[in-house]
Short mmCIF file of C-alpha atoms in Angstrom, two decimals:
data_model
loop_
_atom_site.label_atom_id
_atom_site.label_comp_id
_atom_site.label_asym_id
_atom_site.label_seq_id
_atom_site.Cartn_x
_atom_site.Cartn_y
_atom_site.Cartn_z
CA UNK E 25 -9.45 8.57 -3.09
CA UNK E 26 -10.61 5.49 -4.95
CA UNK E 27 -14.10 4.21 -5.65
CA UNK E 28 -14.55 1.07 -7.54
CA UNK E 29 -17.48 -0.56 -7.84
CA UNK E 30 -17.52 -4.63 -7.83
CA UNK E 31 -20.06 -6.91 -9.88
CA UNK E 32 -22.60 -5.20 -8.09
CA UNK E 33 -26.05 -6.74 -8.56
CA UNK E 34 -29.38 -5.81 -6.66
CA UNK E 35 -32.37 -7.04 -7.59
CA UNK E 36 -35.90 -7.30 -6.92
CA UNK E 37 -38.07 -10.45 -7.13
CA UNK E 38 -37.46 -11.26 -10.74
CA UNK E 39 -36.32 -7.93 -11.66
CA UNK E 40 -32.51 -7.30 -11.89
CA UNK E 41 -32.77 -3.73 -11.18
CA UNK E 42 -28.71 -3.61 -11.20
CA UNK E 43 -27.74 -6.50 -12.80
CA UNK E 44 -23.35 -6.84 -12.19
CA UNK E 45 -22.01 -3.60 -13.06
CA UNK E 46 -18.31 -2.66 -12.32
CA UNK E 47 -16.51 0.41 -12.52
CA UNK E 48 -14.01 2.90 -10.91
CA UNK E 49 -13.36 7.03 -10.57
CA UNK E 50 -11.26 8.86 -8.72
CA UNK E 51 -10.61 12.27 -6.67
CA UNK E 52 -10.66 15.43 -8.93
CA UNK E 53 -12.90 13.39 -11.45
CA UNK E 54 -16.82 14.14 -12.31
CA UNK E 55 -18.34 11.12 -14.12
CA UNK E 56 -21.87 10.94 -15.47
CA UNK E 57 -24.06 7.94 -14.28
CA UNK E 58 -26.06 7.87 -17.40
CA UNK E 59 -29.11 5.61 -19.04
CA UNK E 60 -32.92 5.64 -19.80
CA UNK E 61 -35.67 5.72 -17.07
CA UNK E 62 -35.86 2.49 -15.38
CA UNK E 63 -31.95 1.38 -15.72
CA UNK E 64 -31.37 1.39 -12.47
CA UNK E 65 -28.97 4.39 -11.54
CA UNK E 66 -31.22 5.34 -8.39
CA UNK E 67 -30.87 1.83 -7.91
CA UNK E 68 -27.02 1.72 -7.90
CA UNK E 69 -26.96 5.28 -6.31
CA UNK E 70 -28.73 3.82 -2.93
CA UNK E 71 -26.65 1.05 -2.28
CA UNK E 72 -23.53 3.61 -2.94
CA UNK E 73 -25.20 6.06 -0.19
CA UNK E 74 -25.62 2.57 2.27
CA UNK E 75 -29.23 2.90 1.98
CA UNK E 76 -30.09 0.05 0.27
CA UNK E 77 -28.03 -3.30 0.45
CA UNK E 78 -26.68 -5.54 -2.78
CA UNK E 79 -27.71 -8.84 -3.66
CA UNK E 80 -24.42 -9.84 -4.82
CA UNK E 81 -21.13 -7.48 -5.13
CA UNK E 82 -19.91 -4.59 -3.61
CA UNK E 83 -18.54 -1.01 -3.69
CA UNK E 84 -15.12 0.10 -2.38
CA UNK E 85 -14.80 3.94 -0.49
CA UNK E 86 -11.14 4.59 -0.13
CA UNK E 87 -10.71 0.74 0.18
CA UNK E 88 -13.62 0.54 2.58
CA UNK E 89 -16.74 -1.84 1.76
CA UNK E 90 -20.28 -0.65 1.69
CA UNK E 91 -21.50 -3.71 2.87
CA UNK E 92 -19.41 -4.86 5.32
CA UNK E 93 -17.99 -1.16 6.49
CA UNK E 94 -21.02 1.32 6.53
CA UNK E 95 -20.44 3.64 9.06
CA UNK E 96 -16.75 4.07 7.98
CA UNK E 97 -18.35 5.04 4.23
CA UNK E 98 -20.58 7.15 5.37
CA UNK E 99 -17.64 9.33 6.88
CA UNK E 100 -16.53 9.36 3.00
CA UNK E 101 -19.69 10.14 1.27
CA UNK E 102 -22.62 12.65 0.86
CA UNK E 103 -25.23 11.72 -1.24
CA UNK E 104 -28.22 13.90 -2.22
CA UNK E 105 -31.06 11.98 -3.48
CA UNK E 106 -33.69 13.22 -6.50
CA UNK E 107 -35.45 15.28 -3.64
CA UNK E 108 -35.00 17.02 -0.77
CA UNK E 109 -37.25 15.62 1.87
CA UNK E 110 -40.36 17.05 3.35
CA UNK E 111 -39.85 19.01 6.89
CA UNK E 112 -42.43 21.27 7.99
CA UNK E 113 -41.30 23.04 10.98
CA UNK E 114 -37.60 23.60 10.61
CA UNK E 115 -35.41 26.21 8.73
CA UNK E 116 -32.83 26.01 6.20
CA UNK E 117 -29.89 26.45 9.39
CA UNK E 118 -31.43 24.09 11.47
CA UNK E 119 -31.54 21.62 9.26
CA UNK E 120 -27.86 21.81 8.25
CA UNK E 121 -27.03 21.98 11.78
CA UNK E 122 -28.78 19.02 12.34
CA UNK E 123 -27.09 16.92 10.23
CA UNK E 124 -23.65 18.54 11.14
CA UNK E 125 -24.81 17.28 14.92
CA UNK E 126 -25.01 14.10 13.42
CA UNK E 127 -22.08 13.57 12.10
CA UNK E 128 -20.57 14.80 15.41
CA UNK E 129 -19.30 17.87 14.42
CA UNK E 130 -18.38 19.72 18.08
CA UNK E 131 -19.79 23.03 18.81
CA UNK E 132 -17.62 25.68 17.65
CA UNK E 133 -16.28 23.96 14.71
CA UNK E 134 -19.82 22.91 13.71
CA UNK E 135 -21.01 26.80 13.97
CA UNK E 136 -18.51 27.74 11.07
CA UNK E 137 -18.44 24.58 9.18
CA UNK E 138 -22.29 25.07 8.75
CA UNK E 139 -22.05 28.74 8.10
CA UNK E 140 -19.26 27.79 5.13
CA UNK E 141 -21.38 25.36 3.89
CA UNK E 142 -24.22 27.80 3.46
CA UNK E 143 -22.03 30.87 2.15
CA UNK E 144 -20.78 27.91 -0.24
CA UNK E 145 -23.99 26.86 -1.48
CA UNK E 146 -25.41 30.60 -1.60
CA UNK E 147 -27.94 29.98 0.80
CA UNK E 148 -26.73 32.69 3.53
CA UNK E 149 -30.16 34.97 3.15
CA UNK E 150 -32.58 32.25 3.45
CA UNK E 151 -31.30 30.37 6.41
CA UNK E 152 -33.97 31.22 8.34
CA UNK E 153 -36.45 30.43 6.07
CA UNK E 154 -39.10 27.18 6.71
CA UNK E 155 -37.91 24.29 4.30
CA UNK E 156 -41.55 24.16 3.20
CA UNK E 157 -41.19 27.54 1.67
CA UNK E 158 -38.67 26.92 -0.32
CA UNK E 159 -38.39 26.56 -4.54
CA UNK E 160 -37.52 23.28 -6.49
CA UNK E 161 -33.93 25.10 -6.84
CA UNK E 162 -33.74 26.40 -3.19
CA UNK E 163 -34.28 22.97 -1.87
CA UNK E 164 -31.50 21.72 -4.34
CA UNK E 165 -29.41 23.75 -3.02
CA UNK E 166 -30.37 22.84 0.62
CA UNK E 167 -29.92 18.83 -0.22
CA UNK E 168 -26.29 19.62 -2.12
CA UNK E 169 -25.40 21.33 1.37
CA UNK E 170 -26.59 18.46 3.18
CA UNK E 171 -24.58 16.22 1.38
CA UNK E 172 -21.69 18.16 1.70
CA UNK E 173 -21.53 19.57 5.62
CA UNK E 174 -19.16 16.80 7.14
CA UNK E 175 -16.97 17.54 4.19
CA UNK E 176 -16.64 14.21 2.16
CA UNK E 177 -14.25 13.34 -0.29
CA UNK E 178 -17.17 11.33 -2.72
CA UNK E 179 -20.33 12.84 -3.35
CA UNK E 180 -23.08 10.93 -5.02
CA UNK E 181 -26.07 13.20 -6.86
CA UNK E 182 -28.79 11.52 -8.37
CA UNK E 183 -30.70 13.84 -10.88
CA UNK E 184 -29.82 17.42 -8.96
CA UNK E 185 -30.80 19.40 -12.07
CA UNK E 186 -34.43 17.57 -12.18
CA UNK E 187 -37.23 20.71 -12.34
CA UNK E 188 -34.84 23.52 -11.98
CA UNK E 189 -34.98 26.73 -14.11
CA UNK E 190 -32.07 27.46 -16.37
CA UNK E 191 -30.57 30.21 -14.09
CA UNK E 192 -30.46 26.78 -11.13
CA UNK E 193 -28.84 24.91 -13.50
CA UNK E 194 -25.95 26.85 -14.82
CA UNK E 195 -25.62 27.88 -10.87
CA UNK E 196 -25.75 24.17 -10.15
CA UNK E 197 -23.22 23.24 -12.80
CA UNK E 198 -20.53 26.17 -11.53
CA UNK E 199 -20.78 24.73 -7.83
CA UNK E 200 -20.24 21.44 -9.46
CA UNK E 201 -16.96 22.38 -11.36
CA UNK E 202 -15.84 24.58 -8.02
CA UNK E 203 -16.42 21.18 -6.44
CA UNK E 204 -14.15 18.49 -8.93
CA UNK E 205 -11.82 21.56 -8.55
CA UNK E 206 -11.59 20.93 -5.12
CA UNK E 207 -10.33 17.31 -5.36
CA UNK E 208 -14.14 15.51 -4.66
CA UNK E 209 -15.02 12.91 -6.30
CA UNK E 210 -18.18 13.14 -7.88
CA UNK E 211 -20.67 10.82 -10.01
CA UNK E 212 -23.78 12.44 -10.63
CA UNK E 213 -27.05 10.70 -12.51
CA UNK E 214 -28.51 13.54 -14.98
CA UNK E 215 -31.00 13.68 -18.23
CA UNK E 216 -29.90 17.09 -19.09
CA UNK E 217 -26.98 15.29 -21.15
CA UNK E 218 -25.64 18.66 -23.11
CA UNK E 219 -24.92 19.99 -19.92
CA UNK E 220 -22.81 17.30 -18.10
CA UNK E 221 -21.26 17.25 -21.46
CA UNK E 222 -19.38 20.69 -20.12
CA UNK E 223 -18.12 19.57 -16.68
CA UNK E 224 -17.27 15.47 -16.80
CA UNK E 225 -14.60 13.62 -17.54
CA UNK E 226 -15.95 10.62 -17.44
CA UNK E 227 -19.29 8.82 -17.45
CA UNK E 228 -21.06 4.90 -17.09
CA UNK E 229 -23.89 4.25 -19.24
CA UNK E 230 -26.23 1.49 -17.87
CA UNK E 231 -29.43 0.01 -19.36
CA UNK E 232 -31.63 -2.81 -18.03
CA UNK E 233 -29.42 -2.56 -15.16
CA UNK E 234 -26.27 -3.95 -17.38
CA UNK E 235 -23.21 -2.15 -17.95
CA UNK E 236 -23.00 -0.66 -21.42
CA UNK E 237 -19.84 1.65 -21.33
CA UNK E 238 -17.10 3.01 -18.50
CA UNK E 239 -14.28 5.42 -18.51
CA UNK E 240 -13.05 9.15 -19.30
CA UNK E 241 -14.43 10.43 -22.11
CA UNK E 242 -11.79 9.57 -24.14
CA UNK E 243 -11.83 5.94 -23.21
CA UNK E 244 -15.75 5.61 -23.83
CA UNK E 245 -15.29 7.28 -27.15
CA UNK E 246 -12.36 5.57 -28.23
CA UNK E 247 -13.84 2.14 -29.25
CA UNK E 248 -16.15 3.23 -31.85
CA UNK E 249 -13.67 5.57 -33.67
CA UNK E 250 -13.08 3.78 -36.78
CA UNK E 251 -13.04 6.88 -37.95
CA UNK E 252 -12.02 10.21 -36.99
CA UNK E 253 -13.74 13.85 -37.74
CA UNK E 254 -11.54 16.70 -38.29
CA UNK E 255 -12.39 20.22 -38.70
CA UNK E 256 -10.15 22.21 -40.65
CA UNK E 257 -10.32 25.95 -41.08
CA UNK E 258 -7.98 27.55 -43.57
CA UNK E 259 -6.22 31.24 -42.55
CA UNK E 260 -7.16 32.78 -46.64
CA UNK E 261 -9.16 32.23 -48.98
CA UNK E 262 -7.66 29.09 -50.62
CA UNK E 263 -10.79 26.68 -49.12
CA UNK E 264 -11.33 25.19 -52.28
CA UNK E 265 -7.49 24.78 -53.40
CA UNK E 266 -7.79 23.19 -49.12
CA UNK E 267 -10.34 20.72 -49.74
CA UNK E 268 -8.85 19.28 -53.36
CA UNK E 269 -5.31 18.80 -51.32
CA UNK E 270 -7.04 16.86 -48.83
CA UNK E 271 -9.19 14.52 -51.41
CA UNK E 272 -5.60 13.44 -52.46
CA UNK E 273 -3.97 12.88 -49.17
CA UNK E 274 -3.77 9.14 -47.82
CA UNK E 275 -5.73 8.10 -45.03
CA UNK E 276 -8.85 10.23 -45.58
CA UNK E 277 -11.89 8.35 -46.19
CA UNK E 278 -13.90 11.88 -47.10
CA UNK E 279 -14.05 15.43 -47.23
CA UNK E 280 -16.28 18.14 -47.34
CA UNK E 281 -16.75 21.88 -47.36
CA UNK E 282 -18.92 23.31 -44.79
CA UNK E 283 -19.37 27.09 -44.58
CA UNK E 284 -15.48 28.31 -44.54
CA UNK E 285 -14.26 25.06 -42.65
CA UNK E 286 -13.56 21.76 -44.88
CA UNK E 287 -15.10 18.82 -42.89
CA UNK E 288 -12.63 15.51 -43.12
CA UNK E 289 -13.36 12.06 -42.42
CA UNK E 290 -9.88 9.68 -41.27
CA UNK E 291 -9.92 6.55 -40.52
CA UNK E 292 -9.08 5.49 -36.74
CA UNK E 293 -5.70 6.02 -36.65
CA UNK E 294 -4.98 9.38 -33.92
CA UNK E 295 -1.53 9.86 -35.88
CA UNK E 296 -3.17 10.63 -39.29
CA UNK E 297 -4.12 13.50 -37.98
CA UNK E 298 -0.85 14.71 -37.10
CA UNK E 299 0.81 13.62 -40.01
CA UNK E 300 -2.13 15.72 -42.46
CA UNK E 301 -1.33 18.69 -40.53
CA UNK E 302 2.28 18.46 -41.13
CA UNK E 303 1.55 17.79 -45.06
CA UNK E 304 -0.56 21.18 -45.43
CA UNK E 305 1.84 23.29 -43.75
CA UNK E 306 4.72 21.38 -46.19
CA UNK E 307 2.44 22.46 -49.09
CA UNK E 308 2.15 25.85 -48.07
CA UNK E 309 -1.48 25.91 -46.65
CA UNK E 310 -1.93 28.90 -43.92
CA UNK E 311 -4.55 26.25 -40.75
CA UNK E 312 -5.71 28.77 -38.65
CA UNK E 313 -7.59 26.25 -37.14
CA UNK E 314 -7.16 22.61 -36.68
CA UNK E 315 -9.78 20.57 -34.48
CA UNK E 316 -11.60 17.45 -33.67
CA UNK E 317 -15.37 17.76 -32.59
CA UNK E 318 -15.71 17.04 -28.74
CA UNK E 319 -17.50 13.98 -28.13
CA UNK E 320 -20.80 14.74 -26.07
CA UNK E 321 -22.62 12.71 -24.12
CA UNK E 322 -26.05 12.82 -25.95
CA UNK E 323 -24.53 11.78 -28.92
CA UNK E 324 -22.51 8.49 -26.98
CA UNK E 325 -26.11 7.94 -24.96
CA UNK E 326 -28.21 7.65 -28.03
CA UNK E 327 -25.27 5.60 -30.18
CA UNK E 328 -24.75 2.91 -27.54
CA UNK E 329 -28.21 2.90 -25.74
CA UNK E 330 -31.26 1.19 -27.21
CA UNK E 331 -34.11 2.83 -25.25
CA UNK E 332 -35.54 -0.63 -23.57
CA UNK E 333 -36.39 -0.98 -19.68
CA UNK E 334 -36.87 -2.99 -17.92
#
């Protein structure tokens, strides 16, 4: 399953809320739609979910257009929006089974895909419970359901951690991995950065509706490594003897000791590495740890990003 988005542009009077973006993920991936308040990921996220149509561009399901193939997309998709809506007088099961009806699930099929779908989402001993009774993380959890019932292959989540507790979130982020494990494809819109750190492999960064950065994680990070950070923790006590080797090696622009680890600085090259490693163990140095610092996604968002809206 392939998703690619097109140019897409959608604005608004004067205001290019989405202003020609293009980029693609695939089945088994979780990317993180990313940018400051006001860059126009809800924006994007709508005309993904068919709710909202493009100016100019378009958006590709499995091959299928948005525009021009809706219902087909729709079969694809589940998206669950920033909130869950309000519904006074129906429970947490007839809701689900409402929207399984919709999607013409038949009877006894529908009856165990809906009671799946709740075991799933851990919402088995509220079913009966009134919507309106519900907690911010409850009703999460009832809109991620939603979403998911017909059993899509994309899902689409804008801002699904917004006002949950930290208990909601890490149970949140576990359904999320269980999900990418499962082969969806999934781009979700977030502000809690550190934590989509831990489960995608990819993200788009947008701001003023523009296109800033797309990819995996290592193609995002790749073009501003001019250099390269390398943690290096020696197996005895020879950190000192460690961090005078490395001064004199080739290739390293800098080195430091930090607590019992020597911090080194290359320069861009992803073979220097390699070829360092080989030269300690040649000299006799015990690594009992050799690493490079995971990019994270705060740290990309706040390098790239400027902080203007629109």
């Amino acid at each position: 399953m392939e998703i690619n988005v097109v140019n897409l542009k959608r604005y608004f009077g004067k205001t290019k809320a989405v202003d020609g973006i293009s980029f693609n993920f695939s089945s088994g991936h979780i990317f993180g739609f990313i940018g400051p308040n006001g860059a126009g990921k809800t924006t994007a996220m709508r005309v993904l979910a068919t709710i909202d149509e493009p100016t100019a561009g378009d958006a590709y399901i499995d091959g299928f257009s948005v525009v021009e193939e809706p219902e087909k997309t729709r079969r694809l998709m589940g998206f669950m929006p920033d909130s869950l809506p309000t519904h006074k007088d129906i429970s947490v099961h007839e809701y689900l089974d409402f929207f399984a009806r919709a999607y013409g699930i038949p009877g006894r099929k529908r009856r165990v895909i809906v009671k799946r779908t709740e075991e799933f989402t851990n919402l088995t001993g509220i079913r009966d419970k009134m919507l309106r009774a519900l907690s911010k993380g409850m009703k999460q959890r009832v809109s991620l359901a939603r979403a998911m019932v017909h059993d899509p292959s994309v899902l689409i989540m804008d801002e699904p951690a917004a006002g949950l507790d930290p208990r909601a979130r890490v149970e949140l982020r576990e359904l999320l991995k269980a999900l990418g494990a499962q082969g969806k494809a999934i781009l979700v819109s977030s502000h809690i950065l550190t934590e989509l750190s831990e489960i995608c492999d990819g993200a788009v960064i947008i701001e003023q509706g523009k296109l800033l950065r797309a990819g995996t994680m290592a193609e995002i990070t790749a073009l501003d490594l001019k250099q390269r950070v390398v943690i290096i923790r020696p197996a005895d006590d020879r950190l000192k003897e460690l961090h005078k080797a490395l001064l004199e090696m080739p290739n390293i622009l800098d080195a430091n000791i930090a607590g019992e680890e020597v911090e080194v600085e290359l320069d861009g090259d992803p073979l220097h590495a390699a070829h360092i490693l080989t030269d300690l163990i040649k000299k006799g140095f015990l690594i009992n740890e050799f690493r490079q610092p995971k990019a994270h996604l705060e740290d990309l968002f706040m390098n790239i990003t400027k902080g203007n809206v629109q």
